[in-house]
Amino acid sequence: MTHIPPPAEELRLLDAELRQLDARRTVLLARRAWLVAALQAVAAPPAPPHRPQAVPARRPETSAPGVQNLLLLLGGILLTVAAVAFTVVSWGHLGIVGRALVLGAVTLAALGAPVLLLGRGLRSTAESVAGLGLALTVLDVYALHEVALPDTDGPGYAAIASAVLAVVWTAYGLAVGALNRTAAQRTDSTRAGERTDTAGAGERANIPGTAEPEATTGMRLPWLPLRLPLPTAVAAAQLPLLLWAAAADAGVRTVTAALLVTAAFDTLVALRIPVKSVRVVAAVGAYGLGGWGTFAAGWLSWTASGPSAAARAAALLLLAAAIALAAAWHAPKPNAATGLALAGGLISVAALGGVLRSALPDDWTVPGHLAFGIALLAAVHTRWPDPVRRGLAWASGSVHAVAVVWALPPAALALLGPVGWSERIWSGAPKTARDAVAMDVPWPAAAATAPIVLALVAAVLVVAVRGTSWRPQAMICALTLAWATVLVLPAALELPYVAGLLVQGLTTVAALAYAARPGRPQAPPLLLALLTSLGLAFLSLASEGPTLTVLAALAVLFAASAWRPGLGSVAAPASLAYTTALACAVGGSLGWQPQHTALLVLVVPVGAALLAARLSDSSVAVPVEVTGAVAGLLAIALTVTDPPMLALVLALCGVIAGGTAVREDRRPVGYAAAALFVLATWVRLAAWDVGSPEAYTLPVSVPALLVGALRRRKDSQVSSWTAYGPGLSATLVPSLFAAWGDAHWSRPLLLGVAALLVTLVGARNRLQAPLVLGGTVLTLDALHELAPYIVQVVDALPRWVPPALAGLLLLALGATYEQRIRDARRVREVLGRMD
């Protein structure tokens, strides 16, 4: 029996053996280093004595593998050219036997050489020679046709030859790989046996490579040594069906089927063959031929003259869709799978929708495609891979989006078309709702089914989008589409004009009711209600009776909605706006002139001011006041052509603004009230043909002075310039300009008296603004009165007197310069002590 030592003893023995091995390894490494140094010293040439330093060697401009590959490529090309030249030019000089021997020998040699070269490790050379061999097989096929089968049809022979070459090249690549692998396995086994023989019996199990080989299930294609045969075979496989269709003079459908079948083969190869080069070639073929075939099938479907032709085209399209979906199912990357599934879903919809298009009227083309797009959503709830289901969902969404875009023109016309009635007010009610919205623009062709499309998409959004984060957005879109459906329905069905008004009115009521529901987003339905009401208002302008009825109903409806929480900031201004429009319509119905209608419009600003005073919510009060102000501006605009009425309206607006300014938080509106009163006064004076500037400035100056006095009484720190400056300037300055241009004595005299009184009041109360303004105006007015006499004196004096007087004045000023500075400082101090 084998003696097994104790673990401690065995561990000691192993440590001793390892120390001996390490010592022996150190000795061998030292000996090896000495031998390498000795060999390098013997091989190195002696340096020339005249060269103190060695010149650095030049770096090669290309690598050795690059040079090798280039030489092999050029060699293969030259041999291929020589073979072609021999086959085409020198072929006829040999007999049949000689030809067969030459081509057969050269081809076999070129195809068999790569096996030997691979055995010696010359992979690049083997690849080059293999390419030559593949080219020679093409020449063999050509030579066979020229000698043995000259009468055969060219395209047909080419189809068979390309198929045979694809099979031969595939078999050749696999055979070379199998032979090379067998040789490699034998070599590995031999080396492992040698290592096993040199090792001890106890150490044989631990030597790498001595383990039993694993059982293999077959040849693995990624291990193939030659890269060229299989991709070339796949490229050749693209031709047989196309060449066969050309040889048979097949029609467009047959050629399209050949393209799609070839694309299916390429898809299978790209998904199943693990060789990268083969997959690239197959993928290029699948996308190229598949896309070409899909486009051709789509064109056949679009130009189909009847259901039979459309069905045949649909079969081709469904084949393309099946290829895309199969590729999506087995695609390794999720993004690629999603894209392929998207393409497959769209192609399926186009195929089935094309059949319906050929069998149904044009109005049902888009609804038919939409129905198949909705059917794609059933795939979302299957057990298919997630990328495939995502792609089909995107395809369905794309179909829905295109359908909605198709339905947008009639919806936009139904919404914007009634605006044209603003230029034809009360010109007569049309017969149908379509005539009401499409006055100058024709109704879109084949748009009778637009409401069905919009309703289907809205229903899909409500049903399909559930339990996701997109649910609120989907509901808003569904609400908008439902609103568009109802909006376009009367025109699409050509309902009577009154029915169209009733439908839009009920839509407005429904939108406001939906917005008033608690827990719902209010902005979208409220906006839809406003848009619908605007379209209804414009649509009602066709006739007098509907206009008055619709505007009154809208004013009441929005007024009632304004008391709902969250709707007041929009509904209340809308009610006031429709009330303003109703006032204008009533005035026009009564035959009033615009300036008289303005008095009726002023009811809206009054109501807005009273309503805003009772509202505590500023978010509602401010829009109400703004709407009232706009209505007031409209009233003013209506009276522009009648100055007396304009003055009255301005005064009434001033009263409204003054009443608003009574409120503590609306004090600044008082300035607007004052401006309106002043404007009213000026317009009235202009209507009376009053041209005196004092008549226009005194109504401004007197209230301004009173307000300034009241302000100084409440706040003694307010300066006289702030309190009295604007009021005094408003009258004194225009009157001074008028006095300088007045040839009579009454205006300058009255202005001088007024300026003197202002100056005296300023001096009495030590107020700076009245003193400066009054004194300045008084001085300028006095100069105006003395100007004629000064001119007479100047004319009577000799020419040398004015320069002499000017010189004397300058001398006097210079002599008393310091005194004048002290006097100016005293004047400034006196004025500074005033208010």
Short mmCIF file of C-alpha atoms in Angstrom, two decimals, residues 98-559:
data_model
loop_
_atom_site.label_atom_id
_atom_site.label_comp_id
_atom_site.label_asym_id
_atom_site.label_seq_id
_atom_site.Cartn_x
_atom_site.Cartn_y
_atom_site.Cartn_z
CA GLY A 98 -5.78 21.82 -72.39
CA ARG A 99 -8.26 24.39 -71.30
CA ALA A 100 -9.78 22.09 -68.71
CA LEU A 101 -6.40 21.03 -67.41
CA VAL A 102 -5.06 24.56 -67.16
CA LEU A 103 -8.07 26.11 -65.43
CA GLY A 104 -8.69 23.08 -63.24
CA ALA A 105 -5.08 22.83 -62.16
CA VAL A 106 -4.77 26.55 -61.43
CA THR A 107 -8.11 26.71 -59.61
CA LEU A 108 -7.39 23.62 -57.51
CA ALA A 109 -3.94 24.91 -56.71
CA ALA A 110 -5.28 28.31 -55.69
CA LEU A 111 -8.01 26.75 -53.55
CA GLY A 112 -5.81 24.11 -51.97
CA ALA A 113 -2.80 26.28 -51.21
CA PRO A 114 -4.50 28.15 -48.29
CA VAL A 115 -4.74 24.86 -46.35
CA LEU A 116 -0.96 24.38 -46.48
CA LEU A 117 -0.29 28.04 -45.80
CA LEU A 118 -2.55 28.04 -42.75
CA GLY A 119 -0.71 24.99 -41.45
CA ARG A 120 2.51 27.01 -41.53
CA GLY A 121 0.89 30.02 -39.86
CA LEU A 122 0.83 32.21 -42.98
CA ARG A 123 -2.73 33.49 -42.53
CA SER A 124 -2.44 36.67 -44.64
CA THR A 125 -0.87 34.80 -47.55
CA ALA A 126 -3.55 32.15 -47.33
CA GLU A 127 -6.24 34.84 -47.42
CA SER A 128 -4.74 36.40 -50.55
CA VAL A 129 -4.42 33.08 -52.36
CA ALA A 130 -7.97 32.16 -51.37
CA GLY A 131 -9.22 35.37 -52.96
CA LEU A 132 -7.42 34.41 -56.14
CA GLY A 133 -9.05 31.01 -56.02
CA LEU A 134 -12.53 32.54 -55.64
CA ALA A 135 -11.90 34.79 -58.61
CA LEU A 136 -10.75 31.78 -60.65
CA THR A 137 -14.03 30.00 -59.92
CA VAL A 138 -15.86 32.92 -61.48
CA LEU A 139 -13.62 32.63 -64.53
CA ASP A 140 -14.31 28.89 -64.64
CA VAL A 141 -18.02 29.56 -64.75
CA TYR A 142 -17.55 32.13 -67.50
CA ALA A 143 -15.32 29.77 -69.50
CA LEU A 144 -17.86 26.97 -69.11
CA HIS A 145 -20.56 29.16 -70.61
CA GLU A 146 -18.41 30.29 -73.50
CA VAL A 147 -17.27 26.77 -74.47
CA ALA A 148 -19.79 24.22 -73.37
CA LEU A 149 -23.03 26.21 -73.05
CA PRO A 150 -22.88 29.09 -75.50
CA ASP A 151 -26.56 28.88 -76.46
CA THR A 152 -27.98 29.13 -72.96
CA ASP A 153 -29.74 32.26 -71.83
CA GLY A 154 -27.33 34.71 -70.21
CA PRO A 155 -29.42 35.91 -67.24
CA GLY A 156 -30.68 32.40 -66.51
CA TYR A 157 -27.19 30.92 -66.62
CA ALA A 158 -25.94 33.78 -64.44
CA ALA A 159 -28.68 33.07 -61.90
CA ILE A 160 -27.76 29.38 -61.68
CA ALA A 161 -24.04 30.17 -61.66
CA SER A 162 -24.37 32.72 -58.85
CA ALA A 163 -26.33 30.21 -56.76
CA VAL A 164 -23.76 27.46 -57.41
CA LEU A 165 -20.89 29.81 -56.62
CA ALA A 166 -22.55 30.86 -53.36
CA VAL A 167 -22.88 27.21 -52.32
CA VAL A 168 -19.34 26.31 -53.46
CA TRP A 169 -17.76 29.25 -51.69
CA THR A 170 -19.67 28.49 -48.50
CA ALA A 171 -18.61 24.84 -48.61
CA TYR A 172 -15.02 25.84 -49.36
CA GLY A 173 -14.85 28.23 -46.40
CA LEU A 174 -16.34 25.67 -44.03
CA ALA A 175 -14.08 22.88 -45.37
CA VAL A 176 -10.91 24.92 -44.96
CA GLY A 177 -11.98 25.82 -41.46
CA ALA A 178 -12.65 22.18 -40.58
CA LEU A 179 -9.31 20.98 -41.98
CA ASN A 180 -7.39 23.71 -40.24
CA ARG A 181 -9.13 23.00 -36.95
CA THR A 182 -8.39 19.27 -37.20
CA ALA A 183 -4.74 20.00 -37.85
CA ALA A 184 -4.62 22.39 -34.93
CA GLN A 185 -6.18 19.83 -32.62
CA ARG A 186 -3.64 17.21 -33.67
CA THR A 187 -0.78 19.60 -33.05
CA ASP A 188 -2.13 20.48 -29.60
CA SER A 189 -2.54 16.80 -28.75
CA THR A 190 1.02 16.02 -29.85
CA ARG A 191 2.48 18.83 -27.77
CA ALA A 192 0.42 17.84 -24.77
CA GLY A 193 1.63 14.22 -25.12
CA GLU A 194 5.26 15.32 -25.23
CA ARG A 195 4.81 17.38 -22.08
CA THR A 196 3.07 14.44 -20.44
CA ASP A 197 5.92 12.05 -21.24
CA THR A 198 8.52 14.36 -19.73
CA ALA A 199 6.56 14.81 -16.52
CA GLY A 200 6.30 12.41 -13.62
CA ALA A 201 3.36 10.18 -13.01
CA GLY A 202 2.31 12.17 -9.95
CA GLU A 203 2.56 15.53 -11.72
CA ARG A 204 0.78 14.57 -15.03
CA ALA A 205 -2.64 15.61 -13.83
CA ASN A 206 -1.46 19.18 -13.06
CA ILE A 207 0.23 19.88 -16.42
CA PRO A 208 -1.84 22.28 -18.61
CA GLY A 209 -3.08 20.75 -21.83
CA THR A 210 -3.12 17.15 -20.61
CA ALA A 211 -6.80 17.15 -19.68
CA GLU A 212 -9.23 15.22 -21.83
CA PRO A 213 -10.76 17.33 -24.63
CA GLU A 214 -14.38 18.36 -24.21
CA ALA A 215 -16.95 16.93 -26.52
CA THR A 216 -17.91 19.31 -29.29
CA THR A 217 -21.33 19.58 -30.83
CA GLY A 218 -20.11 20.93 -34.18
CA MET A 219 -17.91 23.44 -35.90
CA ARG A 220 -18.06 26.95 -34.50
CA LEU A 221 -18.08 29.50 -37.29
CA PRO A 222 -16.27 32.30 -35.43
CA TRP A 223 -13.18 30.05 -35.46
CA LEU A 224 -12.94 30.06 -39.31
CA PRO A 225 -9.42 31.03 -40.43
CA LEU A 226 -10.40 32.58 -43.81
CA ARG A 227 -12.53 35.70 -43.69
CA LEU A 228 -13.22 36.06 -47.41
CA PRO A 229 -15.18 32.97 -48.63
CA LEU A 230 -18.33 33.27 -46.50
CA PRO A 231 -18.97 37.05 -46.99
CA THR A 232 -18.33 36.57 -50.70
CA ALA A 233 -20.80 33.69 -50.77
CA VAL A 234 -23.44 35.87 -49.08
CA ALA A 235 -22.81 38.63 -51.62
CA ALA A 236 -23.22 36.13 -54.48
CA ALA A 237 -26.47 34.89 -52.92
CA GLN A 238 -28.05 38.30 -53.57
CA LEU A 239 -28.19 37.66 -57.33
CA PRO A 240 -29.94 34.34 -58.13
CA LEU A 241 -33.55 35.37 -57.63
CA LEU A 242 -33.14 38.78 -59.28
CA LEU A 243 -31.35 37.28 -62.26
CA TRP A 244 -33.96 34.56 -62.50
CA ALA A 245 -36.74 37.18 -62.55
CA ALA A 246 -34.89 39.07 -65.29
CA ALA A 247 -34.44 35.86 -67.30
CA ALA A 248 -38.12 35.02 -67.02
CA ASP A 249 -39.20 38.54 -68.07
CA ALA A 250 -41.16 38.73 -64.84
CA GLY A 251 -43.34 41.67 -63.93
CA VAL A 252 -42.89 44.22 -61.23
CA ARG A 253 -44.64 42.10 -58.61
CA THR A 254 -42.37 39.12 -59.24
CA VAL A 255 -39.25 41.27 -59.06
CA THR A 256 -40.55 42.79 -55.82
CA ALA A 257 -41.17 39.32 -54.42
CA ALA A 258 -37.64 38.30 -55.40
CA LEU A 259 -36.25 41.32 -53.60
CA LEU A 260 -38.21 40.58 -50.45
CA VAL A 261 -37.36 36.86 -50.42
CA THR A 262 -33.67 37.69 -50.83
CA ALA A 263 -34.01 40.21 -47.98
CA ALA A 264 -35.59 37.49 -45.84
CA PHE A 265 -32.63 35.20 -46.54
CA ASP A 266 -30.23 38.02 -45.64
CA THR A 267 -32.13 38.65 -42.43
CA LEU A 268 -31.88 35.00 -41.45
CA VAL A 269 -28.14 34.95 -42.16
CA ALA A 270 -27.55 38.21 -40.27
CA LEU A 271 -29.37 36.89 -37.20
CA ARG A 272 -28.06 33.30 -37.16
CA ILE A 273 -24.47 33.41 -38.42
CA PRO A 274 -22.06 34.60 -35.69
CA VAL A 275 -19.31 35.73 -38.09
CA LYS A 276 -19.15 39.52 -38.05
CA SER A 277 -18.15 40.01 -41.69
CA VAL A 278 -20.96 37.72 -42.84
CA ARG A 279 -23.47 39.55 -40.67
CA VAL A 280 -22.39 42.93 -42.03
CA VAL A 281 -22.79 41.83 -45.66
CA ALA A 282 -26.13 40.18 -44.89
CA ALA A 283 -27.39 43.23 -42.98
CA VAL A 284 -26.49 45.53 -45.88
CA GLY A 285 -28.34 43.25 -48.24
CA ALA A 286 -31.35 42.96 -45.94
CA TYR A 287 -31.74 46.71 -45.47
CA GLY A 288 -30.97 47.57 -49.09
CA LEU A 289 -33.04 44.94 -50.87
CA GLY A 290 -35.75 45.01 -48.18
CA GLY A 291 -36.13 48.75 -48.42
CA TRP A 292 -36.17 48.63 -52.21
CA GLY A 293 -38.77 45.85 -52.20
CA THR A 294 -40.92 47.63 -49.59
CA PHE A 295 -40.91 50.84 -51.60
CA ALA A 296 -41.86 48.94 -54.76
CA ALA A 297 -44.68 47.11 -52.96
CA GLY A 298 -45.95 50.38 -51.49
CA TRP A 299 -45.98 51.96 -54.95
CA LEU A 300 -47.93 48.97 -56.29
CA SER A 301 -50.43 49.37 -53.45
CA TRP A 302 -50.81 53.11 -54.05
CA THR A 303 -51.34 52.70 -57.80
CA ALA A 304 -53.56 49.61 -57.54
CA SER A 305 -56.53 49.86 -59.89
CA GLY A 306 -58.79 47.54 -57.93
CA PRO A 307 -59.15 45.34 -54.86
CA SER A 308 -57.41 42.38 -56.54
CA ALA A 309 -54.28 44.36 -57.40
CA ALA A 310 -54.32 45.98 -53.98
CA ALA A 311 -54.55 42.56 -52.32
CA ARG A 312 -51.50 41.28 -54.23
CA ALA A 313 -49.55 44.39 -53.28
CA ALA A 314 -50.72 43.95 -49.68
CA ALA A 315 -49.35 40.41 -49.66
CA LEU A 316 -45.94 41.75 -50.64
CA LEU A 317 -46.12 44.44 -47.98
CA LEU A 318 -47.13 41.91 -45.35
CA LEU A 319 -44.11 39.81 -46.34
CA ALA A 320 -41.90 42.84 -45.76
CA ALA A 321 -43.63 43.48 -42.43
CA ALA A 322 -43.11 39.85 -41.39
CA ILE A 323 -39.41 40.12 -42.19
CA ALA A 324 -39.09 43.30 -40.13
CA LEU A 325 -41.00 41.85 -37.16
CA ALA A 326 -39.02 38.61 -37.23
CA ALA A 327 -35.80 40.59 -37.27
CA ALA A 328 -37.11 42.71 -34.39
CA TRP A 329 -37.98 39.59 -32.40
CA HIS A 330 -34.41 38.22 -32.64
CA ALA A 331 -32.46 41.50 -32.79
CA PRO A 332 -29.67 41.60 -30.20
CA LYS A 333 -29.97 45.32 -29.47
CA PRO A 334 -33.18 46.83 -27.98
CA ASN A 335 -33.00 50.03 -30.03
CA ALA A 336 -32.66 48.08 -33.28
CA ALA A 337 -35.55 45.83 -32.27
CA THR A 338 -37.75 48.85 -31.53
CA GLY A 339 -36.93 50.46 -34.87
CA LEU A 340 -37.59 47.27 -36.82
CA ALA A 341 -40.88 46.70 -34.99
CA LEU A 342 -41.89 50.30 -35.74
CA ALA A 343 -41.16 49.75 -39.45
CA GLY A 344 -43.02 46.42 -39.43
CA GLY A 345 -46.09 47.93 -37.80
CA LEU A 346 -46.25 50.84 -40.25
CA ILE A 347 -45.83 48.52 -43.24
CA SER A 348 -48.63 46.30 -41.95
CA VAL A 349 -50.98 49.27 -41.62
CA ALA A 350 -50.07 50.46 -45.13
CA ALA A 351 -50.71 46.96 -46.54
CA LEU A 352 -54.14 46.44 -45.01
CA GLY A 353 -55.15 50.06 -45.43
CA GLY A 354 -54.30 49.89 -49.13
CA VAL A 355 -56.86 47.13 -49.61
CA LEU A 356 -59.54 49.21 -47.92
CA ARG A 357 -58.59 52.27 -49.96
CA SER A 358 -59.23 50.43 -53.19
CA ALA A 359 -62.59 49.06 -52.02
CA LEU A 360 -64.07 52.05 -50.14
CA PRO A 361 -64.70 55.72 -51.04
CA ASP A 362 -61.93 58.25 -50.52
CA ASP A 363 -63.57 59.64 -47.39
CA TRP A 364 -62.88 56.36 -45.58
CA THR A 365 -59.20 55.99 -46.47
CA VAL A 366 -57.83 57.62 -43.32
CA PRO A 367 -60.37 56.01 -40.95
CA GLY A 368 -59.49 52.61 -42.42
CA HIS A 369 -55.78 53.09 -41.83
CA LEU A 370 -56.56 54.41 -38.36
CA ALA A 371 -58.56 51.27 -37.55
CA PHE A 372 -55.56 49.08 -38.35
CA GLY A 373 -53.34 51.44 -36.34
CA ILE A 374 -55.64 50.94 -33.37
CA ALA A 375 -55.42 47.17 -33.88
CA LEU A 376 -51.65 47.39 -33.40
CA LEU A 377 -52.24 48.40 -29.80
CA ALA A 378 -53.40 44.84 -29.09
CA ALA A 379 -49.76 43.76 -29.35
CA VAL A 380 -48.89 45.93 -26.35
CA HIS A 381 -50.72 43.53 -24.04
CA THR A 382 -49.08 40.36 -25.42
CA ARG A 383 -46.03 38.49 -24.10
CA TRP A 384 -43.80 39.62 -26.93
CA PRO A 385 -40.41 41.14 -26.04
CA ASP A 386 -40.56 44.64 -24.64
CA PRO A 387 -38.63 46.28 -27.52
CA VAL A 388 -41.04 44.73 -30.05
CA ARG A 389 -44.10 45.89 -28.13
CA ARG A 390 -42.58 49.33 -27.75
CA GLY A 391 -41.94 49.57 -31.48
CA LEU A 392 -45.50 48.51 -32.33
CA ALA A 393 -46.84 51.06 -29.86
CA TRP A 394 -44.76 53.75 -31.57
CA ALA A 395 -46.09 52.60 -34.94
CA SER A 396 -49.66 52.86 -33.69
CA GLY A 397 -48.95 56.31 -32.25
CA SER A 398 -47.49 57.43 -35.57
CA VAL A 399 -50.62 56.32 -37.41
CA HIS A 400 -52.77 58.21 -34.89
CA ALA A 401 -50.63 61.34 -35.27
CA VAL A 402 -50.85 61.27 -39.06
CA ALA A 403 -54.63 60.81 -38.87
CA VAL A 404 -54.97 63.80 -36.55
CA VAL A 405 -52.83 65.95 -38.85
CA TRP A 406 -55.09 64.95 -41.75
CA ALA A 407 -58.13 66.08 -39.73
CA LEU A 408 -56.62 69.42 -38.70
CA PRO A 409 -57.54 71.49 -41.82
CA PRO A 410 -61.32 71.03 -41.47
CA ALA A 411 -61.07 71.61 -37.70
CA ALA A 412 -59.05 74.80 -38.23
CA LEU A 413 -61.54 75.98 -40.85
CA ALA A 414 -64.44 75.33 -38.48
CA LEU A 415 -62.67 77.36 -35.78
CA LEU A 416 -61.29 80.28 -37.81
CA GLY A 417 -63.73 80.44 -40.69
CA PRO A 418 -66.44 82.39 -38.80
CA VAL A 419 -64.02 85.32 -38.32
CA GLY A 420 -64.80 86.31 -41.90
CA TRP A 421 -68.29 87.40 -40.83
CA SER A 422 -66.75 90.43 -39.12
CA GLU A 423 -66.59 92.01 -42.59
CA ARG A 424 -70.15 90.96 -43.51
CA ILE A 425 -72.11 91.80 -40.39
CA TRP A 426 -75.83 91.09 -40.74
CA SER A 427 -75.52 90.34 -44.44
CA GLY A 428 -77.83 87.33 -44.22
CA ALA A 429 -77.79 83.91 -42.61
CA PRO A 430 -76.35 81.06 -44.73
CA LYS A 431 -78.22 77.81 -45.30
CA THR A 432 -75.81 75.29 -43.77
CA ALA A 433 -73.09 75.27 -41.17
CA ARG A 434 -70.55 74.42 -43.86
CA ASP A 435 -71.47 77.56 -45.79
CA ALA A 436 -71.12 79.55 -42.57
CA VAL A 437 -67.54 78.48 -41.87
CA ALA A 438 -66.28 78.10 -45.46
CA MET A 439 -67.20 81.39 -47.08
CA ASP A 440 -64.17 82.16 -49.23
CA VAL A 441 -62.18 78.96 -48.62
CA PRO A 442 -63.32 75.64 -50.13
CA TRP A 443 -64.10 72.79 -47.79
CA PRO A 444 -61.21 70.21 -47.79
CA ALA A 445 -61.79 67.24 -50.06
CA ALA A 446 -62.65 63.85 -48.51
CA ALA A 447 -62.98 65.46 -45.07
CA ALA A 448 -66.47 64.24 -44.26
CA THR A 449 -65.05 61.58 -41.93
CA ALA A 450 -62.79 63.98 -40.00
CA PRO A 451 -65.08 63.87 -36.91
CA ILE A 452 -64.82 60.07 -36.86
CA VAL A 453 -61.03 60.22 -36.94
CA LEU A 454 -60.85 62.77 -34.14
CA ALA A 455 -63.33 60.85 -32.01
CA LEU A 456 -61.48 57.54 -32.48
CA VAL A 457 -58.15 59.04 -31.47
CA ALA A 458 -59.75 60.65 -28.41
CA ALA A 459 -61.29 57.34 -27.38
CA VAL A 460 -57.97 55.53 -27.81
CA LEU A 461 -56.24 58.06 -25.57
CA VAL A 462 -58.84 57.58 -22.86
CA VAL A 463 -58.78 53.78 -23.01
CA ALA A 464 -55.15 53.00 -23.84
CA VAL A 465 -53.25 55.42 -21.61
CA ARG A 466 -54.06 54.20 -18.11
CA GLY A 467 -52.06 53.94 -14.95
CA THR A 468 -49.07 55.83 -16.34
CA SER A 469 -47.50 59.19 -15.72
CA TRP A 470 -48.82 60.34 -19.10
CA ARG A 471 -52.46 59.93 -18.03
CA PRO A 472 -53.11 63.67 -17.30
CA GLN A 473 -51.57 64.78 -20.61
CA ALA A 474 -53.50 62.08 -22.45
CA MET A 475 -56.77 63.23 -20.91
CA ILE A 476 -56.09 66.83 -21.94
CA CYS A 477 -55.36 65.70 -25.50
CA ALA A 478 -58.50 63.55 -25.51
CA LEU A 479 -60.56 66.49 -24.29
CA THR A 480 -59.14 68.71 -27.03
CA LEU A 481 -59.81 66.11 -29.71
CA ALA A 482 -63.36 65.58 -28.47
CA TRP A 483 -63.89 69.34 -28.59
CA ALA A 484 -62.53 69.45 -32.15
CA THR A 485 -64.86 66.60 -33.08
CA VAL A 486 -67.93 68.49 -31.93
CA LEU A 487 -66.64 71.71 -33.50
CA VAL A 488 -66.20 70.22 -36.98
CA LEU A 489 -69.25 67.94 -36.87
CA PRO A 490 -71.94 70.46 -38.05
CA ALA A 491 -69.87 71.54 -41.06
CA ALA A 492 -68.92 67.95 -41.93
CA LEU A 493 -72.55 66.82 -41.84
CA GLU A 494 -73.79 70.07 -43.48
CA LEU A 495 -76.29 70.70 -40.69
CA PRO A 496 -78.50 73.82 -40.84
CA TYR A 497 -77.04 77.13 -39.75
CA VAL A 498 -79.14 77.32 -36.59
CA ALA A 499 -78.14 73.77 -35.66
CA GLY A 500 -74.49 74.77 -35.98
CA LEU A 501 -75.08 77.68 -33.58
CA LEU A 502 -76.83 75.38 -31.14
CA VAL A 503 -74.02 72.79 -31.23
CA GLN A 504 -71.36 75.40 -30.50
CA GLY A 505 -73.45 76.89 -27.73
CA LEU A 506 -73.92 73.51 -26.07
CA THR A 507 -70.18 72.86 -26.48
CA THR A 508 -69.41 76.08 -24.64
CA VAL A 509 -71.76 75.11 -21.81
CA ALA A 510 -70.24 71.62 -21.58
CA ALA A 511 -66.68 72.98 -21.49
CA LEU A 512 -67.54 75.44 -18.70
CA ALA A 513 -69.30 72.69 -16.76
CA TYR A 514 -66.26 70.43 -17.13
CA ALA A 515 -63.98 73.24 -15.95
CA ALA A 516 -66.18 73.83 -12.91
CA ARG A 517 -65.81 70.24 -11.67
CA PRO A 518 -63.54 70.02 -8.61
CA GLY A 519 -60.32 68.09 -8.88
CA ARG A 520 -59.98 68.69 -12.63
CA PRO A 521 -57.51 70.90 -14.47
CA GLN A 522 -59.43 74.09 -15.24
CA ALA A 523 -57.17 75.86 -17.73
CA PRO A 524 -57.63 73.56 -20.79
CA PRO A 525 -61.46 73.32 -20.71
CA LEU A 526 -61.75 77.01 -19.88
CA LEU A 527 -59.58 77.89 -22.87
CA LEU A 528 -61.68 75.61 -25.09
CA ALA A 529 -64.84 77.30 -23.81
CA LEU A 530 -63.44 80.73 -24.68
CA LEU A 531 -62.42 79.61 -28.18
CA THR A 532 -65.81 78.04 -28.80
CA SER A 533 -67.63 81.13 -27.57
CA LEU A 534 -65.54 83.37 -29.83
CA GLY A 535 -66.32 81.19 -32.83
CA LEU A 536 -70.01 81.22 -31.86
CA ALA A 537 -70.01 85.00 -31.51
CA PHE A 538 -68.41 85.50 -34.93
CA LEU A 539 -70.72 82.91 -36.46
CA SER A 540 -73.78 84.73 -35.12
CA LEU A 541 -72.81 87.96 -36.94
CA ALA A 542 -74.47 86.67 -40.09
CA SER A 543 -77.91 87.81 -38.91
CA GLU A 544 -79.24 90.39 -36.45
CA GLY A 545 -81.43 88.11 -34.36
CA PRO A 546 -78.81 85.41 -33.71
CA THR A 547 -76.26 88.09 -32.86
CA LEU A 548 -78.34 89.63 -30.09
CA THR A 549 -79.41 86.23 -28.77
CA VAL A 550 -75.94 84.68 -28.78
CA LEU A 551 -74.19 87.69 -27.21
CA ALA A 552 -76.78 87.95 -24.46
CA ALA A 553 -76.60 84.22 -23.77
CA LEU A 554 -72.80 84.26 -23.64
CA ALA A 555 -72.77 87.26 -21.28
CA VAL A 556 -75.18 85.52 -18.90
CA LEU A 557 -73.40 82.16 -19.18
CA PHE A 558 -69.95 83.51 -18.33
CA ALA A 559 -71.40 85.71 -15.61
#
